[in-house]
Coordinates of C-alpha atoms in Angstrom, one line a residue:
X13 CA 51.7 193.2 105.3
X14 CA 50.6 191.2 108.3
X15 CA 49.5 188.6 106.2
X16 CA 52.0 188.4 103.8
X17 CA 54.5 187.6 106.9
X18 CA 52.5 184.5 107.5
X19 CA 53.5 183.4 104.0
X20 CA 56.7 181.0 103.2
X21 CA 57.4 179.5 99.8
X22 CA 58.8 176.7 98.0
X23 CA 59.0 174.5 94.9
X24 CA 57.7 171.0 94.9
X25 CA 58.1 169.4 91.5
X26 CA 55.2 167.3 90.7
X27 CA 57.1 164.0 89.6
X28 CA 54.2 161.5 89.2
X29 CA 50.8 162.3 87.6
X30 CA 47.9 162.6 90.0
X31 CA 45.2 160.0 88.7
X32 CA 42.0 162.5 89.1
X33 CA 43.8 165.8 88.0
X34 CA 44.6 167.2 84.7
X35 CA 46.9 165.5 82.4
X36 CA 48.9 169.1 82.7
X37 CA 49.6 168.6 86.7
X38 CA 52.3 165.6 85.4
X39 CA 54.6 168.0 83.5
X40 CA 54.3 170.9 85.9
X41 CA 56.3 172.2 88.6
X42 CA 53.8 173.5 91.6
X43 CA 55.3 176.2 93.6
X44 CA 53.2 176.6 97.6
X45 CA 53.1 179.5 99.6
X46 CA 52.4 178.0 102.8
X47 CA 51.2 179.2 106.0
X48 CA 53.0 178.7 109.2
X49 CA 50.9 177.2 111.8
X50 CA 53.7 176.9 114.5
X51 CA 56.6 173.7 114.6
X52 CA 53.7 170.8 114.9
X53 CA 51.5 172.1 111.9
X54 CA 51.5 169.5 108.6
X55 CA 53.0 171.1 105.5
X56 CA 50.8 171.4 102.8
X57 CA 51.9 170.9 99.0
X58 CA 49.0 173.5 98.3
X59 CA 49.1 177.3 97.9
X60 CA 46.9 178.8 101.2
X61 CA 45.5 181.9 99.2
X62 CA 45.5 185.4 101.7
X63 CA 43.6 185.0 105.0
X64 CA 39.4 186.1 104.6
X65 CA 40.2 189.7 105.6
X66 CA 42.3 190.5 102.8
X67 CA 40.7 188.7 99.9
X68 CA 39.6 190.7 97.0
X69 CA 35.9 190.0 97.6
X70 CA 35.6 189.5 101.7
X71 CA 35.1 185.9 100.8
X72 CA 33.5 186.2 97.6
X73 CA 34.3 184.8 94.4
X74 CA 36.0 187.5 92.0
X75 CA 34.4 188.8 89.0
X76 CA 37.6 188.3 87.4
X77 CA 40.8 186.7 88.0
X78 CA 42.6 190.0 88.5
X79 CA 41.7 192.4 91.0
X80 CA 42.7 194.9 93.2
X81 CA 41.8 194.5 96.7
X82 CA 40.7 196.6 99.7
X83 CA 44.7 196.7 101.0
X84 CA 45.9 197.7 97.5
X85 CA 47.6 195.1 96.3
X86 CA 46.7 193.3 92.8
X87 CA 45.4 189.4 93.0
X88 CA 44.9 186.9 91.1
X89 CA 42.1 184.3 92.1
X90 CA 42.6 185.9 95.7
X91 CA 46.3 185.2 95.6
X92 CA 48.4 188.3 95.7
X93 CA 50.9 189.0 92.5
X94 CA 53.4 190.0 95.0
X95 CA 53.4 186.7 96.3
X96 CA 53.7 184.9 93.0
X97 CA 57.4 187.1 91.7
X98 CA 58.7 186.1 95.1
X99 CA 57.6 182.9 94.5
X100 CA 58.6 182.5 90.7
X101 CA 62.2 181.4 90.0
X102 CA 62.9 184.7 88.2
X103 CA 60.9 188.2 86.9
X104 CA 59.7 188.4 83.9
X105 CA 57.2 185.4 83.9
X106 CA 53.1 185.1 82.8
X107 CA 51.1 184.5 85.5
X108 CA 47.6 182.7 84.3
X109 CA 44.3 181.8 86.5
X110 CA 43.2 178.4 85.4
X111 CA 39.8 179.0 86.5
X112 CA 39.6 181.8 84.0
X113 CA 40.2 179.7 81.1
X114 CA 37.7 177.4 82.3
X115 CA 35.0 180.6 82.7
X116 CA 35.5 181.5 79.4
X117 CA 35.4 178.6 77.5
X118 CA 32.1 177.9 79.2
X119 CA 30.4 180.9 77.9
X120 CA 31.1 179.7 74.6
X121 CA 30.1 176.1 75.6
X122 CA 26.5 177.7 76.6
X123 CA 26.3 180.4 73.8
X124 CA 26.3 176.9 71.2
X125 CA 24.0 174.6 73.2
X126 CA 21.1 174.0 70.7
X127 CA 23.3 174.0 67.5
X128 CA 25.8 171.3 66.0
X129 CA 29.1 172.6 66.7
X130 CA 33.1 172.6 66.8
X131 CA 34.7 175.3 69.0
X132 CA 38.3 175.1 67.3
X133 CA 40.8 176.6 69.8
X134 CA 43.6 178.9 67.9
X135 CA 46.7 177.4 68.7
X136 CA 48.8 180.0 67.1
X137 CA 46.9 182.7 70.0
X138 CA 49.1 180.5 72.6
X139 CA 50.8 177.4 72.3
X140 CA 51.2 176.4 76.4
X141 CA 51.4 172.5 76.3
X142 CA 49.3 172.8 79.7
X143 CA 46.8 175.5 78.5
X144 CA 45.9 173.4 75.2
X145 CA 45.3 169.9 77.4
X146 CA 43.1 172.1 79.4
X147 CA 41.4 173.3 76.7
X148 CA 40.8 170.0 75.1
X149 CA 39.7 168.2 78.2
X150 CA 36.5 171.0 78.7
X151 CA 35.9 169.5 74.6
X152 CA 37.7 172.2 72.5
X153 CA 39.0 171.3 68.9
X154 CA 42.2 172.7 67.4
X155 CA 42.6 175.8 64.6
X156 CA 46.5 175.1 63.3
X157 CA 48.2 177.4 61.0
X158 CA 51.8 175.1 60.8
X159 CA 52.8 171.4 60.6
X160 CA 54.0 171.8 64.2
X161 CA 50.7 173.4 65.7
X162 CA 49.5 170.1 64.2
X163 CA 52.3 167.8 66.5
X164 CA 51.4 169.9 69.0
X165 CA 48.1 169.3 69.1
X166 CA 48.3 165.8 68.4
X167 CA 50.6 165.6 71.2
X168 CA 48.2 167.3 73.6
X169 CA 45.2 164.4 73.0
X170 CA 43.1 166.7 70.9
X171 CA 40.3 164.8 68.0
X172 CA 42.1 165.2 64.4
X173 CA 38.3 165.5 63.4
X174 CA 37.8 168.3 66.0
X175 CA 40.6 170.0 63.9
X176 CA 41.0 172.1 61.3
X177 CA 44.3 173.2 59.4
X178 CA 44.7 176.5 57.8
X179 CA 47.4 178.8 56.2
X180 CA 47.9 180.6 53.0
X181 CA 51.3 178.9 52.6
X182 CA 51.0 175.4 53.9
X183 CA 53.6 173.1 52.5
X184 CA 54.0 169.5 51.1
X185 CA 55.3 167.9 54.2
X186 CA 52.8 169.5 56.6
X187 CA 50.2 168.7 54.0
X188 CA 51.2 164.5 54.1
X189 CA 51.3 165.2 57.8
X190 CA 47.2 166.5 57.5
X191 CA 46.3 164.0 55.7
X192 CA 47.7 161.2 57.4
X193 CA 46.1 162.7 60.7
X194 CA 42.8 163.0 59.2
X195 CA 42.1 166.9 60.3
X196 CA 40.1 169.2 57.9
X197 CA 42.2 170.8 55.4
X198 CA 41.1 174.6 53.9
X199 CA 41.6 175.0 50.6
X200 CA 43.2 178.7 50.4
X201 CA 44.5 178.6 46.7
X202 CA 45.1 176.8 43.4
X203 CA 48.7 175.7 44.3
X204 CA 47.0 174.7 47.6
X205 CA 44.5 172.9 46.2
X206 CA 47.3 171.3 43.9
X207 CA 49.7 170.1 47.4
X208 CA 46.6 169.1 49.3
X209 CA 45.5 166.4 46.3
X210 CA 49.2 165.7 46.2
X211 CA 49.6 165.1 50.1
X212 CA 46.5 162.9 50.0
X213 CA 48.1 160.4 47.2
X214 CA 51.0 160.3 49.2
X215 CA 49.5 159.1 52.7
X216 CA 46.7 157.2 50.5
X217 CA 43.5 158.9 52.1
X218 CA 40.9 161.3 51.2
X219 CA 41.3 164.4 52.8
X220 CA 38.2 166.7 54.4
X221 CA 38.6 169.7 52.9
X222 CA 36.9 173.4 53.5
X223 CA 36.7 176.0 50.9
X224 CA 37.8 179.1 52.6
X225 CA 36.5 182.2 50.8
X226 CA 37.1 185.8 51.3
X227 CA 34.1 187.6 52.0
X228 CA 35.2 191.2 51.6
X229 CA 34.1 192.5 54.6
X230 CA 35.5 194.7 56.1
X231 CA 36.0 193.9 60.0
X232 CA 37.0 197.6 61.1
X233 CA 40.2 196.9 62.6
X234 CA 44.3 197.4 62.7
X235 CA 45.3 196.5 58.6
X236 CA 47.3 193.7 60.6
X237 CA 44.9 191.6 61.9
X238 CA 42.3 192.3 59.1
X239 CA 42.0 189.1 57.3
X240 CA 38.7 188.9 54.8
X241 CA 38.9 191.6 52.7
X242 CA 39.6 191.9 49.5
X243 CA 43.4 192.9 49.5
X244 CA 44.0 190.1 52.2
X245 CA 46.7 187.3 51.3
X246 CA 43.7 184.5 52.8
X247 CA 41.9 183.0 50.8
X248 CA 39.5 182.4 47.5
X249 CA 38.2 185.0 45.3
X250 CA 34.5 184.6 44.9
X251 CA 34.4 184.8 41.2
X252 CA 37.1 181.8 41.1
X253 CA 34.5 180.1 43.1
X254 CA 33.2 177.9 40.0
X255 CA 36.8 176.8 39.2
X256 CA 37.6 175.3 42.6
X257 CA 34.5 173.5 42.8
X258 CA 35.1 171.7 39.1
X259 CA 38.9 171.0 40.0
X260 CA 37.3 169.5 43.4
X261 CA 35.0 167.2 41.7
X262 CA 37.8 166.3 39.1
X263 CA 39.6 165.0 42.7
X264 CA 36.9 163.8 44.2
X265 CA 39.1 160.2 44.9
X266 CA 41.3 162.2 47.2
X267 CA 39.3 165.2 48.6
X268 CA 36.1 165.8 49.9
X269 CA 34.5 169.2 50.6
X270 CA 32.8 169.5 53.1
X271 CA 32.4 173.1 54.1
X272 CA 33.2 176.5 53.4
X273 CA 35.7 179.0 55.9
X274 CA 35.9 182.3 56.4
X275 CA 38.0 184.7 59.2
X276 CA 37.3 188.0 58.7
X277 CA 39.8 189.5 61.0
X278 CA 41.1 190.0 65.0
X279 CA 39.9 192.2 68.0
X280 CA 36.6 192.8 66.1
X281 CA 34.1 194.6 68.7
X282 CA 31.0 194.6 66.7
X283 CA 28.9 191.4 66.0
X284 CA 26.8 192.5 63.2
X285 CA 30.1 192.3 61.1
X286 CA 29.9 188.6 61.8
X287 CA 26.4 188.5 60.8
X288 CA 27.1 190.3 57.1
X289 CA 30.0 187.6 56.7
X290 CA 27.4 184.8 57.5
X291 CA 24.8 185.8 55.1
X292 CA 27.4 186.0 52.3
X293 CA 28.4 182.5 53.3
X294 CA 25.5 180.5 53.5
X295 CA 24.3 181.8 50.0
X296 CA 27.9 180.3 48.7
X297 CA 26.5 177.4 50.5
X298 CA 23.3 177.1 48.7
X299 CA 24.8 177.8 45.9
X300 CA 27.4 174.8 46.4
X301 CA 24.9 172.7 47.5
X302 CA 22.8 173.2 44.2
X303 CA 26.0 171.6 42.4
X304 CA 26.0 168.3 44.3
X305 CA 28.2 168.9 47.2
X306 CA 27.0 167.7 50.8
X307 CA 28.4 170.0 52.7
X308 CA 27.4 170.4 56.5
X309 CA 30.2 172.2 57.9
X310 CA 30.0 176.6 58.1
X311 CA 33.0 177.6 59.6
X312 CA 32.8 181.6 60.6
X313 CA 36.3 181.8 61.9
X314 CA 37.0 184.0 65.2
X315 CA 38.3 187.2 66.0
X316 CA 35.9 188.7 68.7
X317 CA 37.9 191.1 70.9
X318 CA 38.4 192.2 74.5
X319 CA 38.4 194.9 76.6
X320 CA 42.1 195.7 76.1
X321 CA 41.8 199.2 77.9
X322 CA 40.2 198.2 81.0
X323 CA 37.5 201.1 80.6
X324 CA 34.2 198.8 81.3
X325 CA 33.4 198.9 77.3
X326 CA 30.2 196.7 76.9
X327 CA 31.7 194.3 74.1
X328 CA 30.0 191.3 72.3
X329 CA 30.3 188.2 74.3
X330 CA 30.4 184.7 72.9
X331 CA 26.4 184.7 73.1
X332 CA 26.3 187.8 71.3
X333 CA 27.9 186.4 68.3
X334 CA 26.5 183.4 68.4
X335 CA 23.5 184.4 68.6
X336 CA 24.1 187.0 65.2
X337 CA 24.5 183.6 63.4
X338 CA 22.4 180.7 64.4
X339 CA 18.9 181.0 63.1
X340 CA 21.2 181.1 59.2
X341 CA 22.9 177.7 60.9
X342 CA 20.0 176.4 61.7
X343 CA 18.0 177.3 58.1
X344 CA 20.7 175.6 56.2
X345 CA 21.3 172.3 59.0
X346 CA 25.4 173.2 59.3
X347 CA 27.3 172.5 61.6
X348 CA 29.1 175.8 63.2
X349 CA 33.3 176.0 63.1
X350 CA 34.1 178.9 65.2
X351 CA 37.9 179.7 66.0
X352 CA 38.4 181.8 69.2
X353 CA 41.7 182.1 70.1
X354 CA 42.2 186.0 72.0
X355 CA 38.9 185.4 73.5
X356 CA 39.2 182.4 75.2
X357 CA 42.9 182.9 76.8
X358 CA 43.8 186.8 76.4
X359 CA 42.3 188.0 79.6
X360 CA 43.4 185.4 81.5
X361 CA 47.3 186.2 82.2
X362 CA 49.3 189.0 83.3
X363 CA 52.8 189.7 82.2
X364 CA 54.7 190.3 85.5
X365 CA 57.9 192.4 85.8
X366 CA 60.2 193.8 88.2
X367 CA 61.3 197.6 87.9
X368 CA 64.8 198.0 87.3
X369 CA 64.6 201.8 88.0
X370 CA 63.2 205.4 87.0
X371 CA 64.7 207.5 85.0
X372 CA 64.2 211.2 82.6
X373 CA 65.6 212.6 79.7
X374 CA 64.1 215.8 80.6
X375 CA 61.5 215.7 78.4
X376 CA 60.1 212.5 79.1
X377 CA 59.6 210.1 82.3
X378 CA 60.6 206.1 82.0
X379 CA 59.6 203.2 84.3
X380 CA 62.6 200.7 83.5
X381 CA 61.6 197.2 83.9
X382 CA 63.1 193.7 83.1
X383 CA 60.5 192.7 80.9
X384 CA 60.8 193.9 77.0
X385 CA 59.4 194.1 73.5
X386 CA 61.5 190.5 73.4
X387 CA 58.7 188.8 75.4
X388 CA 55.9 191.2 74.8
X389 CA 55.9 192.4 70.9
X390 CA 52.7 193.5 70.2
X391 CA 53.1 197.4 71.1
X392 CA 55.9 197.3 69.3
X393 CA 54.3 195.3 66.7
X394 CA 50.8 196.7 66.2
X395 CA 51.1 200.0 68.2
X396 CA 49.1 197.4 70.7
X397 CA 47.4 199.4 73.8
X398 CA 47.3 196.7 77.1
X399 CA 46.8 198.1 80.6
X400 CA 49.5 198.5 83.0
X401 CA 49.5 198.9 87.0
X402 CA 52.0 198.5 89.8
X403 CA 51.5 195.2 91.6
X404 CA 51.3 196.8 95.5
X405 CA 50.2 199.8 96.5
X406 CA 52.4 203.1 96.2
X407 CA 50.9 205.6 99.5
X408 CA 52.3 208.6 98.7
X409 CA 54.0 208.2 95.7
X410 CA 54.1 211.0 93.0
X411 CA 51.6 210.5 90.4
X412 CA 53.7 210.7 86.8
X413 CA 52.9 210.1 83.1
X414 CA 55.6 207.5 82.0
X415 CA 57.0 205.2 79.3
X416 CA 57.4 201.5 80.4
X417 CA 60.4 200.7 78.6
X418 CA 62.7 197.5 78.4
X419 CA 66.3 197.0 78.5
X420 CA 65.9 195.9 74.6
X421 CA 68.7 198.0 72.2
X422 CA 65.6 199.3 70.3
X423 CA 63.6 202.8 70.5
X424 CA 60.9 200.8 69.9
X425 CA 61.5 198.7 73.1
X426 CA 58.3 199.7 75.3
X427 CA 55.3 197.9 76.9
X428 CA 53.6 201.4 76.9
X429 CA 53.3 205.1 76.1
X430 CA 51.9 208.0 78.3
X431 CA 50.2 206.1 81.4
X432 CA 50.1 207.9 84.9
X433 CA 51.2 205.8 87.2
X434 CA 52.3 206.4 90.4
X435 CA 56.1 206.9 90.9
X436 CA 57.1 203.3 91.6
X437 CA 60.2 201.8 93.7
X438 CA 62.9 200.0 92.6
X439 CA 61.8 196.1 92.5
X440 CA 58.4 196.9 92.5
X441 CA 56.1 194.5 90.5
X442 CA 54.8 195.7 87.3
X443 CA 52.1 193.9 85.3
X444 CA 51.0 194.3 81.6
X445 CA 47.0 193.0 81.5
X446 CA 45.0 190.9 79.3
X447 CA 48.8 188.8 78.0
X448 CA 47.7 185.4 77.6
X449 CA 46.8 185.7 73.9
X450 CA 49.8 186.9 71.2
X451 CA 52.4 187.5 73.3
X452 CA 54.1 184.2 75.1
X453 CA 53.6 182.9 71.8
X454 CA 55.8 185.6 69.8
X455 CA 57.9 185.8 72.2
X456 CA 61.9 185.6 70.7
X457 CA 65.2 185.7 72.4
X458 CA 66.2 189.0 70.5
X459 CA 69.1 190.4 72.8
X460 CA 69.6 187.0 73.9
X461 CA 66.7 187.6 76.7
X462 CA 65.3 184.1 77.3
X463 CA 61.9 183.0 76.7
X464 CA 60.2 183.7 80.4
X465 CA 58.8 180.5 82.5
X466 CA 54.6 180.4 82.6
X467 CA 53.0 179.6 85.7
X468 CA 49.1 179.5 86.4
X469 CA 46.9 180.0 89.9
X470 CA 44.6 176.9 90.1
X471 CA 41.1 176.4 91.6
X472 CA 42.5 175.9 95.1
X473 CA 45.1 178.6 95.3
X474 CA 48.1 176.9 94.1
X475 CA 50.5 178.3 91.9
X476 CA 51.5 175.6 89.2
X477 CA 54.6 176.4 86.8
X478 CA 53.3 175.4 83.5
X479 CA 56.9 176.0 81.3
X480 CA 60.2 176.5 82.6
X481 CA 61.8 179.6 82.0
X482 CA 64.8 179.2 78.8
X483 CA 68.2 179.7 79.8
X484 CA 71.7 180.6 78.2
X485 CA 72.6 176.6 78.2
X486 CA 69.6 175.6 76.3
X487 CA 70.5 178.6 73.8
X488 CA 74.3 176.6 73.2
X489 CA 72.7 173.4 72.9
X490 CA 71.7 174.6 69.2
X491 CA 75.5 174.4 68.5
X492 CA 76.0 171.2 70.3
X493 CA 78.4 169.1 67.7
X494 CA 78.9 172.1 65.3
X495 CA 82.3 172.5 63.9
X496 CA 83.9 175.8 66.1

């Protein structure tokens, strides 16, 4: 606690863009915890992370951005959580490390080096204005599934031909939208194919286009985030292969194909299922190739997962799968698509809450917090496991098996089932793990609970707010000038 005393906070907007930082640092609000040094010290507009003797790694770097450390208490790039809620305007809020983001983007980076390639972030995995000009500043692309992914991007700086836009159900006006942009365009259907050639008279250009295929594979995972098999809404049968490639020559004045897609799933844990997908593919490519088409692009999707349950699971990294695929990129010249989107930005963000109390209904234990299925769906959504632990340490606290619950009017309103945990306080910190990817982004205002602000720790300790918190006004401004 020692150190924490030397700790004071504030908020100091960042009102004028630094010339050598991020493009983010403009838009954001940084928050400092700063020490006191007596009357005479400077202030600093920096966050000074916890003294040497109680960082997580005595002075070391962390192996991750969240830790527990030798006092008990949970960090985040050496900067305790506890800090950042008192810190934060309000509880719940996502906490991210920047330098995470940064770490795992770079093992992709390195898995590629030695092949042609287009790492195509998935927007829809988290859509944090800050967190996609990152992204695209370390030379990411953008995977978009809706016209305003694509506005969002565009806003954000990224390529349009670092961009690909996909979707089972992509509509007329998102399709003009496309093609006025110039992003690649998959091809998921006939009446797709039909609004793509349409959308390319109307904004007069020829349109890149992918042939996205359904491989039937099977990517051993949740039926909700299965996406190439054959009962899948996405994409292409194989034996309607033939007809799309005559209708695409019969266009060939406003589309061009110049790949093939596939996206075999989410939270896949095995590589070799990437491998069987990529051996199917680059025989449709041969096999496109034969008719005429010059097709250089092999887009494999994304989907590898993470260690959601904290257990030290050796998973595939982003070598591992790159390295199923890339002697069949390199036989047939192609250039590689992939689309991480959990991967690169899951483990990097905690959803922090505040207890509201403990309860029992005699049968079962509770941990109320203020968080809820409204911020964080997917338990509710996919039966979802994420890890869970108290913030700061609990000395002798009873050791229980709880719910985490919300204050959401729904049974289904929890963040978890059956974890043993000790028996926390109320106003303790809470955090869910591994949050950064599917949850901000499905977040709703179901109870009228307000979308949470983001903030993220950067490389020298300070705590940036990277999206303001909603609030009831900005909830009645969606009425402004409505008859009462």
């Amino acid at each position: 606690m020692a150190a924490a005393n030397l700790l004071s906070r504030s908020l100091v907007p960042s009102l004028t863009p630094n010339p050598g930082s991020q493009p983010s640092r403009s838009r954001a609000a940084s928050v400092s915890l700063r020490r006191r040094h007596g009357p005479a010290a400077p202030l600093r507009a920096s966050l000074s992370t916890a003294s040497p003797s109680t960082r997580v790694a005595m002075g070391e770097a962390p192996k991750h951005c969240f830790q527990r450390g030798a006092d008990g208490h949970l960090y985040c790039e050496g900067v305790r959580v506890e800090d950042t809620m008192a810190a934060a305007d309000r509880t719940p809020f996502y906490l991210y490390s920047k330098p995470q983001v940064v770490r795992n983007f770079t093992a992709y980076d390195k898995a590629l080096q030695g092949l042609r390639s287009i790492v195509g972030y998935a927007v829809k995995a988290n859509n944090n204005l800050s967190v996609l000009q990152l992204l695209r500043g370390l030379g990411c692309g953008a995977v978009l599934v809706s016209g305003n992914e694509l506005r969002l991007a565009l806003r954000a700086g990224f390529d349009p031909t670092r961009c690909i836009f996909n979707g089972n159900g992509k509509t007329l006006e998102d399709l003009v939208l496309a093609a006025e942009s110039g992003v690649f365009v998959n091809i998921d259907s006939e009446f797709d194919l039909e609004n793509i050639v349409t959308a390319a008279r109307v904004a007069g250009r020829q349109v890149p286009v992918l042939l996205r295929i359904n491989p039937d594979v099977d990517p051993q995972v949740h039926p909700y985030v299965a996406t190439g098999n054959k009962t899948s809404k996405f994409g292409i049968r194989n034996e309607k292969l033939q007809w799309f490639l005559d209708s695409i020559k019969s266009y060939s004045n406003d589309i061009k194909l110049v790949g093939v897609h596939c996206h075999l799933g989410s939270t896949i844990t095995k590589v070799d299922i990437f491998r069987d997908a990529a051996n199917l593919m680059v025989n449709f490519v041969d096999e496109i190739r034969a008719q005429g088409f010059e097709l250089e692009y092999l887009n494999i999707g994304g989907g590898l997962g993470i260690d959601y349950h904290h257990t030290g699971a050796v998973l595939p990294t982003p070598m591992d799968l790159i390295n199923t695929v890339r002697e069949l990129v390199l036989s047939r010249d192609l250039t590689l698509i992939i689309e991480p989107g959990r991967s690169l930005i899951a483990n990097t963000c905690c959803f922090v809450n505040k207890v509201t109390g403990v309860k029992s209904n005699g049968t079962k234990n509770f941990i109320v917090v203020d968080g809820s299925m409204a911020e964080l769906i997917r338990p509710s959504l996919y039966g979802a496991y994420q890890h869970i632990e108290l913030v700061s340490p609990s000395p002798g606290a009873e050791v229980a098996t709880f719910d985490i619950v919300g204050p959401v009017c729904e049974s289904a309103d929890f963040l978890g089932k059956d974890r043993e945990l000790p028996t926390p306080e109320k106003g303790a910190g809470l955090v869910v793990h591994d949050a950064g990817a599917y949850c901000m982004s499905m977040a709703s205002t179901y109870n009228l609970k307000m979308r949470p602000a983001e903030y993220w720790v950067e490389d020298d300790g300070s705590i940036v707010k990277i999206r303001h918190g909603e609030t009831f006004d900005d909830y009645m401004k969606f009425f402004d000038g409505l008859p009462a």
